[in-house]
Amino acid sequence: MARDLAIDLGTANTLVYMQGRGIVLNEPSVIALNRQTGEVLATGHEAWSMIGRTPGYIVAVRPLRGGAITDFDVTERMIRLLLQRVGVSRFTRPKVVICVPSAITEVERRAVTDAARRAGAADAQLIEQPMAAAIGANLPIDEPLGNMVIDIGGGTSETAVISLGGIVALEAVRVGSFDIDNAIQNYVRREHGIAIGERTAEEIKVAIGSAAETPDEMEAEVSGRDLMAGLPKTVILKPEEIRYAIDDVVSQIVQSVVRCLAKAPPELSQDFLLRGMYLVGGGGLLRGLAERIERETQVPVRMSNMPLEAVVLGAGHCIENYNALKRMFMGQRR
Amino acid sequence: MTLVLSAVIVVCVTVFAVLLAGRRRSNSDDAVASFREHLDALSPESRQHMFDRVQSRVTDTETDHGA
């Protein structure tokens, strides 16, 4: 008998929750392929370690961008391999609930469900990421209260107001932590004349990146390729430089939160002042982001207990209570 | 003859009306029950079991790594 699965198919990471077991897989959404034969060489952590370090015949790619599938065949193969790794075979075809950005188009929606079905799922249902995040953050969304959740992923940032089990107001932008990495790469190239890879940019973000001034800030030594000489070169980056480099992306995220607050009915708005907003997703871990949102909205911001796992846990809860929570799935609301 | 036919029609209409009302009430009862079930399944208490399981797995993993 197949155990049903919940999948957080993120731009950055893919997490799988198995019914009755919990989270059974948490890997980067990366696949390495042989460019000539098209064979899959590695997935997950192994493929991630290859990014930017592959010989000509290998390509390590992220098949999702902005929360949407950019390469259908590669995504299908990645999902198939991930399902195989958690024990799904030709004979055990589970029901699958997949978390997707709420701003996904009909075509993108169909691409995800088709990819999951062709990869071995008996049935594939979709759930909006902010809704799953609110369930996974253990917010009391069953009550007539204003629950606000900000989910900042690799490619999308979504803010939702949820009450009585449904989304009341929603604001989504296709900007996420990968855009922050890109902004760092561009800044270092422009201002210091060196090229760095996306993994190095991510490491800089984690080490000294911040959305607002924080105590105990440090400088970072970064190495890359000098664009003029073509030789390896090291520069020192200051935290205020990185803050300046990523300010445009951070501002877009903060402005989407402000727009969502403006859409909320006044009865729920007063709840936010008392209960605050909850940050989930890897992008929410950026230092100073909670403080920056709090400063610009005048609403308290709290970090969820398990920000990286909240979305898949929420979808996992839907799998555990499939019949009772059917109306949570996209296209199932009555 | 007309009287009997009228009586039959009245009885049929009455039975139909009663059945329709009962069905409508049952549909609305179903909707209320379904919505209640939906909200109950979303309550923090119903989610606690899942969080406990995840937490215990995390603790197990940490213990394994510590060993």
Coordinates of C-alpha atoms in Angstrom, one line a residue:
Chain A
M1 CA 0.0 0.0 0.0
A2 CA 1.5 3.3 -1.1
R3 CA 1.9 6.0 1.5
D4 CA 0.7 9.4 0.2
L5 CA 3.1 12.2 -0.2
A6 CA 3.3 16.0 0.2
I7 CA 5.9 17.8 -1.9
D8 CA 7.3 21.3 -1.5
L9 CA 8.7 21.7 -5.0
G10 CA 10.7 24.8 -4.4
T11 CA 13.0 26.8 -6.7
A12 CA 15.8 26.2 -4.1
N13 CA 14.9 23.0 -2.3
T14 CA 12.5 20.1 -2.6
L15 CA 11.1 18.6 0.5
V16 CA 8.9 15.4 0.7
Y17 CA 6.6 14.6 3.6
M18 CA 5.4 11.0 3.8
Q19 CA 2.0 10.1 5.4
G20 CA 2.6 8.7 8.9
R21 CA 6.3 9.2 8.7
G22 CA 7.1 13.0 8.5
I23 CA 9.7 14.7 6.3
V24 CA 11.7 12.0 4.5
L25 CA 13.6 14.1 2.0
N26 CA 15.1 17.6 1.9
E27 CA 17.4 18.3 -1.0
P28 CA 18.3 21.1 -3.4
S29 CA 16.1 21.2 -6.5
V30 CA 19.1 20.6 -8.8
I31 CA 19.8 17.9 -11.4
A32 CA 23.0 17.2 -13.2
L33 CA 22.8 15.9 -16.7
N34 CA 25.1 14.6 -19.4
R35 CA 24.8 17.2 -22.0
Q36 CA 25.4 14.8 -24.9
T37 CA 23.3 11.8 -23.9
G38 CA 20.7 13.5 -21.7
E39 CA 21.3 10.9 -18.9
V40 CA 20.8 12.0 -15.3
L41 CA 24.1 11.9 -13.4
A42 CA 23.1 13.3 -10.0
T43 CA 20.3 15.0 -8.2
G44 CA 19.9 16.9 -4.9
H45 CA 23.0 17.7 -2.8
E46 CA 25.4 15.9 -5.1
A47 CA 24.2 17.9 -8.1
W48 CA 24.2 21.1 -6.1
S49 CA 27.9 20.6 -5.3
M50 CA 28.5 20.5 -9.1
I51 CA 27.0 23.9 -9.9
G52 CA 29.6 26.1 -11.7
R53 CA 32.3 23.4 -11.4
T54 CA 31.3 21.0 -14.2
P55 CA 33.3 20.0 -17.3
G56 CA 31.8 20.8 -20.7
Y57 CA 29.7 17.6 -21.0
I58 CA 27.9 18.0 -17.7
V59 CA 25.3 20.6 -16.9
A60 CA 23.9 21.1 -13.4
V61 CA 20.6 23.0 -13.6
R62 CA 17.7 24.1 -11.5
P63 CA 14.6 23.1 -13.5
L64 CA 12.4 25.6 -11.6
R65 CA 12.6 29.4 -11.7
G66 CA 10.3 31.8 -9.9
G67 CA 8.4 28.7 -8.5
A68 CA 7.5 27.6 -12.0
I69 CA 8.8 24.8 -14.2
T70 CA 11.2 26.0 -16.9
D71 CA 12.1 22.6 -18.2
F72 CA 9.3 20.1 -18.1
D73 CA 11.2 17.0 -19.0
V74 CA 14.0 17.7 -16.6
T75 CA 11.5 18.4 -13.8
E76 CA 9.6 15.2 -14.5
R77 CA 12.8 13.2 -14.3
M78 CA 13.9 15.0 -11.1
I79 CA 10.5 14.3 -9.5
R80 CA 10.6 10.6 -10.6
L81 CA 14.1 10.2 -9.1
L82 CA 13.0 11.9 -5.8
L83 CA 9.9 9.7 -5.6
Q84 CA 12.0 6.6 -6.2
R85 CA 14.3 7.6 -3.4
V86 CA 11.4 7.7 -1.0
G87 CA 10.2 4.3 -2.1
V88 CA 7.7 5.0 -4.8
S89 CA 7.7 2.3 -7.5
R90 CA 5.7 1.3 -10.5
F91 CA 3.4 -0.7 -8.2
T92 CA 3.0 1.8 -5.4
R93 CA 1.4 4.9 -6.9
P94 CA 0.7 7.4 -4.1
K95 CA -1.6 10.4 -4.0
V96 CA 0.5 13.5 -4.0
V97 CA -0.1 17.1 -2.8
I98 CA 2.3 19.6 -4.3
C99 CA 2.9 23.1 -3.0
V100 CA 3.0 25.8 -5.7
P101 CA 3.1 29.6 -5.7
S102 CA -0.4 31.1 -5.6
A103 CA 0.4 33.3 -8.7
I104 CA 1.0 30.3 -10.8
T105 CA -0.7 30.3 -14.2
E106 CA -3.1 27.6 -15.5
V107 CA -0.4 26.3 -17.9
E108 CA 2.2 26.2 -15.1
R109 CA -0.3 24.4 -12.8
R110 CA -1.0 21.8 -15.5
A111 CA 2.8 21.3 -16.0
V112 CA 3.3 20.5 -12.3
T113 CA 0.4 18.1 -12.1
D114 CA 1.3 16.4 -15.4
A115 CA 5.0 16.1 -14.3
A116 CA 4.0 14.5 -11.0
R117 CA 1.5 12.1 -12.6
R118 CA 4.0 11.0 -15.3
A119 CA 6.7 10.6 -12.5
G120 CA 4.5 8.0 -10.8
A121 CA 1.8 9.7 -8.8
A122 CA -1.7 8.3 -8.9
D123 CA -3.3 11.7 -8.3
A124 CA -1.7 15.1 -8.0
Q125 CA -3.4 18.0 -6.2
L126 CA -2.0 21.5 -5.7
I127 CA -2.0 23.7 -2.7
E128 CA -1.0 27.4 -2.5
Q129 CA 2.3 27.9 -0.6
P130 CA 1.1 30.6 1.8
M131 CA -1.8 28.4 2.9
A132 CA 0.4 25.4 3.4
A133 CA 2.9 27.7 5.2
A134 CA 0.2 29.0 7.6
I135 CA -0.8 25.4 8.5
G136 CA 2.8 24.4 8.9
A137 CA 3.6 27.5 11.1
N138 CA 0.8 26.2 13.4
L139 CA -1.3 29.4 13.1
P140 CA -4.9 29.3 14.3
I141 CA -6.3 29.6 10.8
D142 CA -9.5 27.8 11.7
E143 CA -10.6 30.8 13.8
P144 CA -12.2 34.1 12.6
L145 CA -8.9 35.9 13.2
G146 CA -6.4 37.7 10.9
N147 CA -3.4 35.4 10.4
M148 CA -0.7 36.9 8.2
V149 CA 2.1 34.8 6.8
I150 CA 5.0 36.0 4.6
D151 CA 6.6 33.2 2.7
I152 CA 10.0 34.1 1.1
G153 CA 11.2 31.4 -1.1
G154 CA 14.0 31.1 -3.7
G155 CA 12.0 32.5 -6.6
T156 CA 8.8 33.9 -5.1
S157 CA 7.7 36.0 -2.1
E158 CA 4.0 35.7 -1.1
T159 CA 2.1 37.4 1.7
A160 CA -1.3 36.2 2.6
V161 CA -4.0 37.0 5.1
I162 CA -5.9 33.9 6.2
S163 CA -9.0 33.5 8.3
L164 CA -11.5 30.7 8.7
G165 CA -9.5 28.3 6.6
G166 CA -9.4 30.5 3.5
I167 CA -7.2 33.2 1.9
V168 CA -8.7 36.7 2.4
A169 CA -6.0 38.8 0.8
L170 CA -2.9 37.8 -1.1
E171 CA 0.1 39.5 -2.7
A172 CA 2.8 37.7 -4.6
V173 CA 5.9 38.8 -6.4
R174 CA 8.3 36.7 -8.4
V175 CA 11.3 37.8 -6.4
G176 CA 13.1 35.7 -3.8
S177 CA 16.4 34.8 -2.3
F178 CA 17.9 33.9 -5.7
D179 CA 17.3 37.4 -6.8
I180 CA 19.3 38.6 -3.8
D181 CA 22.2 36.2 -4.8
N182 CA 22.0 37.7 -8.4
A183 CA 22.1 41.2 -7.0
I184 CA 25.2 40.4 -5.0
Q185 CA 26.8 38.8 -8.1
N186 CA 26.0 41.9 -10.2
Y187 CA 27.3 44.3 -7.6
V188 CA 30.6 42.5 -7.1
R189 CA 31.1 42.4 -10.9
R190 CA 30.2 46.1 -11.3
E191 CA 31.9 47.6 -8.3
H192 CA 34.9 45.3 -7.8
G193 CA 35.4 44.0 -11.3
I194 CA 35.4 40.3 -10.3
A195 CA 33.1 37.5 -11.4
I196 CA 31.8 35.2 -8.7
G197 CA 29.5 32.1 -9.0
E198 CA 26.0 31.8 -7.6
R199 CA 27.2 29.6 -4.8
T200 CA 29.7 32.1 -3.7
A201 CA 27.0 34.8 -3.9
E202 CA 24.8 32.7 -1.6
E203 CA 27.7 32.2 0.8
I204 CA 28.2 36.0 1.0
K205 CA 24.5 36.5 1.6
V206 CA 24.5 34.0 4.4
A207 CA 27.8 35.4 5.9
I208 CA 27.3 39.1 5.8
G209 CA 24.0 39.9 4.0
S210 CA 21.4 41.9 5.8
A211 CA 18.2 43.9 5.1
A212 CA 18.8 46.3 7.9
E213 CA 21.7 47.3 10.2
T214 CA 22.4 44.6 12.7
P215 CA 24.8 44.3 15.7
D216 CA 28.2 42.5 15.4
E217 CA 28.5 43.0 11.6
M218 CA 31.6 41.6 9.9
E219 CA 33.5 42.0 6.7
A220 CA 34.0 39.1 4.3
E221 CA 36.9 38.1 2.1
V222 CA 35.7 37.1 -1.4
S223 CA 37.6 35.5 -4.2
G224 CA 36.6 35.4 -7.8
R225 CA 38.0 35.9 -11.4
D226 CA 39.3 39.4 -12.2
L227 CA 37.3 40.5 -15.3
M228 CA 40.2 42.5 -16.8
A229 CA 43.2 40.2 -16.1
G230 CA 41.3 36.9 -16.0
L231 CA 43.3 35.9 -12.9
P232 CA 42.0 34.9 -9.4
K233 CA 41.5 38.0 -7.2
T234 CA 40.4 38.5 -3.6
V235 CA 38.4 41.6 -2.3
I236 CA 37.0 42.6 1.0
L237 CA 33.2 43.2 1.1
K238 CA 31.6 45.3 3.8
P239 CA 28.1 44.5 5.1
E240 CA 26.8 48.0 4.1
E241 CA 27.9 47.3 0.5
I242 CA 25.8 44.1 0.4
R243 CA 22.9 45.9 2.0
Y244 CA 23.1 48.5 -0.7
A245 CA 23.4 45.8 -3.4
I246 CA 20.3 43.9 -2.3
D247 CA 18.2 46.9 -1.4
D248 CA 16.1 46.9 -4.5
V249 CA 15.1 43.3 -4.1
V250 CA 14.4 43.7 -0.4
S251 CA 12.3 46.8 -1.1
Q252 CA 10.2 44.8 -3.6
I253 CA 9.5 42.2 -1.0
V254 CA 8.6 44.7 1.7
Q255 CA 6.4 46.7 -0.7
S256 CA 4.4 43.5 -1.5
V257 CA 3.8 43.0 2.3
V258 CA 2.6 46.6 2.5
R259 CA 0.2 46.0 -0.4
C260 CA -1.2 42.9 1.2
L261 CA -1.8 44.8 4.5
A262 CA -3.7 47.4 2.5
K263 CA -5.9 44.8 0.9
A264 CA -6.9 43.3 4.3
P265 CA -10.4 44.0 5.7
P266 CA -10.2 46.5 8.6
E267 CA -11.7 43.9 11.1
L268 CA -8.7 41.7 10.4
S269 CA -6.1 44.5 10.3
Q270 CA -6.4 45.1 14.1
D271 CA -5.6 41.5 14.7
F272 CA -2.2 41.9 13.0
L273 CA -1.2 44.6 15.5
L274 CA -1.8 42.2 18.4
R275 CA -0.8 38.9 16.8
G276 CA 1.9 40.0 14.3
M277 CA 2.9 38.5 11.0
Y278 CA 4.8 35.3 10.6
L279 CA 7.9 34.9 8.4
V280 CA 8.5 31.5 6.8
G281 CA 10.8 30.3 4.0
G282 CA 14.6 30.4 3.6
G283 CA 14.5 34.0 2.4
G284 CA 13.0 35.0 5.7
L285 CA 16.3 34.0 7.4
L286 CA 18.0 37.0 5.9
R287 CA 19.4 39.1 8.8
G288 CA 17.5 42.2 9.6
L289 CA 14.6 41.4 7.3
A290 CA 12.0 41.0 10.1
E291 CA 13.2 44.3 11.6
R292 CA 13.0 46.0 8.2
I293 CA 9.4 44.8 7.6
E294 CA 8.4 45.7 11.1
R295 CA 9.9 49.2 10.7
E296 CA 8.1 49.9 7.4
T297 CA 4.7 48.4 8.4
Q298 CA 4.6 49.1 12.1
V299 CA 3.3 45.6 12.6
P300 CA 5.3 43.1 14.7
V301 CA 7.0 40.3 12.7
R302 CA 7.7 36.9 14.2
M303 CA 9.8 34.0 12.9
S304 CA 8.1 30.7 12.5
N305 CA 9.5 27.8 14.5
M306 CA 10.5 25.7 11.5
P307 CA 10.7 28.3 8.6
L308 CA 12.3 26.0 6.1
E309 CA 9.9 23.1 6.7
A310 CA 6.7 25.0 7.3
V311 CA 5.3 24.7 3.8
V312 CA 5.9 20.9 3.4
L313 CA 4.5 20.3 7.0
G314 CA 1.3 22.2 6.0
A315 CA 0.9 20.1 2.9
G316 CA 1.7 17.0 5.0
H317 CA -1.1 17.9 7.3
C318 CA -3.4 18.0 4.2
I319 CA -2.2 14.6 3.2
E320 CA -2.9 13.2 6.7
N321 CA -6.5 14.7 6.6
Y322 CA -7.0 14.3 2.9
N323 CA -10.8 14.1 2.8
A324 CA -11.5 16.7 5.4
L325 CA -9.1 19.2 3.8
K326 CA -10.0 18.6 0.1
R327 CA -11.3 22.1 -0.3
M328 CA -7.8 23.5 0.4
F329 CA -6.7 22.2 -3.0
M330 CA -6.6 24.5 -6.0
G331 CA -9.6 24.1 -8.2
Q332 CA -11.5 22.2 -5.4
R333 CA -13.1 25.1 -3.6
R334 CA -16.9 25.1 -3.5
Chain B
M1 CA -63.7 11.7 -11.1
T2 CA -62.4 15.3 -11.2
L3 CA -62.4 15.3 -7.4
V4 CA -60.3 12.2 -7.2
L5 CA -57.9 13.5 -9.8
S6 CA -57.6 16.8 -7.9
A7 CA -57.0 15.0 -4.6
V8 CA -54.3 12.8 -6.2
I9 CA -52.6 15.9 -7.7
V10 CA -52.7 17.7 -4.3
V11 CA -51.2 14.7 -2.5
C12 CA -48.5 14.3 -5.2
V13 CA -47.6 18.0 -5.0
T14 CA -47.6 17.9 -1.1
V15 CA -45.3 14.8 -1.1
F16 CA -43.0 16.4 -3.7
A17 CA -42.8 19.6 -1.6
V18 CA -42.0 17.7 1.6
L19 CA -39.3 15.7 -0.1
L20 CA -37.8 18.8 -1.7
A21 CA -37.7 20.6 1.7
G22 CA -36.2 17.6 3.4
R23 CA -33.5 17.3 0.7
R24 CA -32.7 21.0 0.9
R25 CA -32.4 20.8 4.7
S26 CA -30.2 17.8 4.4
N27 CA -27.9 19.5 1.8
S28 CA -27.5 22.5 4.1
D29 CA -26.9 20.2 7.1
D30 CA -24.2 18.5 5.0
A31 CA -22.6 21.8 4.1
V32 CA -22.5 22.9 7.7
A33 CA -21.0 19.5 8.8
S34 CA -18.5 19.6 6.0
F35 CA -17.4 23.1 6.8
R36 CA -17.2 22.2 10.6
E37 CA -15.1 19.1 9.7
H38 CA -12.8 21.3 7.5
L39 CA -12.2 23.8 10.3
D40 CA -11.7 21.1 12.9
A41 CA -9.1 19.5 10.7
L42 CA -7.3 22.9 10.6
S43 CA -7.3 23.4 14.3
P44 CA -3.9 23.6 16.0
E45 CA -4.9 20.6 18.2
S46 CA -5.4 18.4 15.1
R47 CA -1.9 19.4 13.9
Q48 CA -0.2 18.8 17.2
H49 CA 0.2 15.1 16.5
M50 CA 2.2 15.8 13.3
F51 CA 4.4 18.4 15.0
D52 CA 5.2 16.0 17.8
R53 CA 6.2 13.3 15.3
V54 CA 8.4 15.7 13.4
Q55 CA 10.0 17.0 16.6
S56 CA 10.7 13.5 17.9
R57 CA 12.4 12.6 14.5
V58 CA 14.5 15.7 14.8
T59 CA 15.5 14.8 18.4
D60 CA 16.2 11.2 17.3
T61 CA 18.5 12.5 14.5
E62 CA 20.3 14.8 16.8
T63 CA 20.8 12.0 19.3
D64 CA 22.1 9.7 16.5
H65 CA 24.6 12.5 15.4
G66 CA 25.6 13.0 19.0
A67 CA 26.4 9.3 19.5

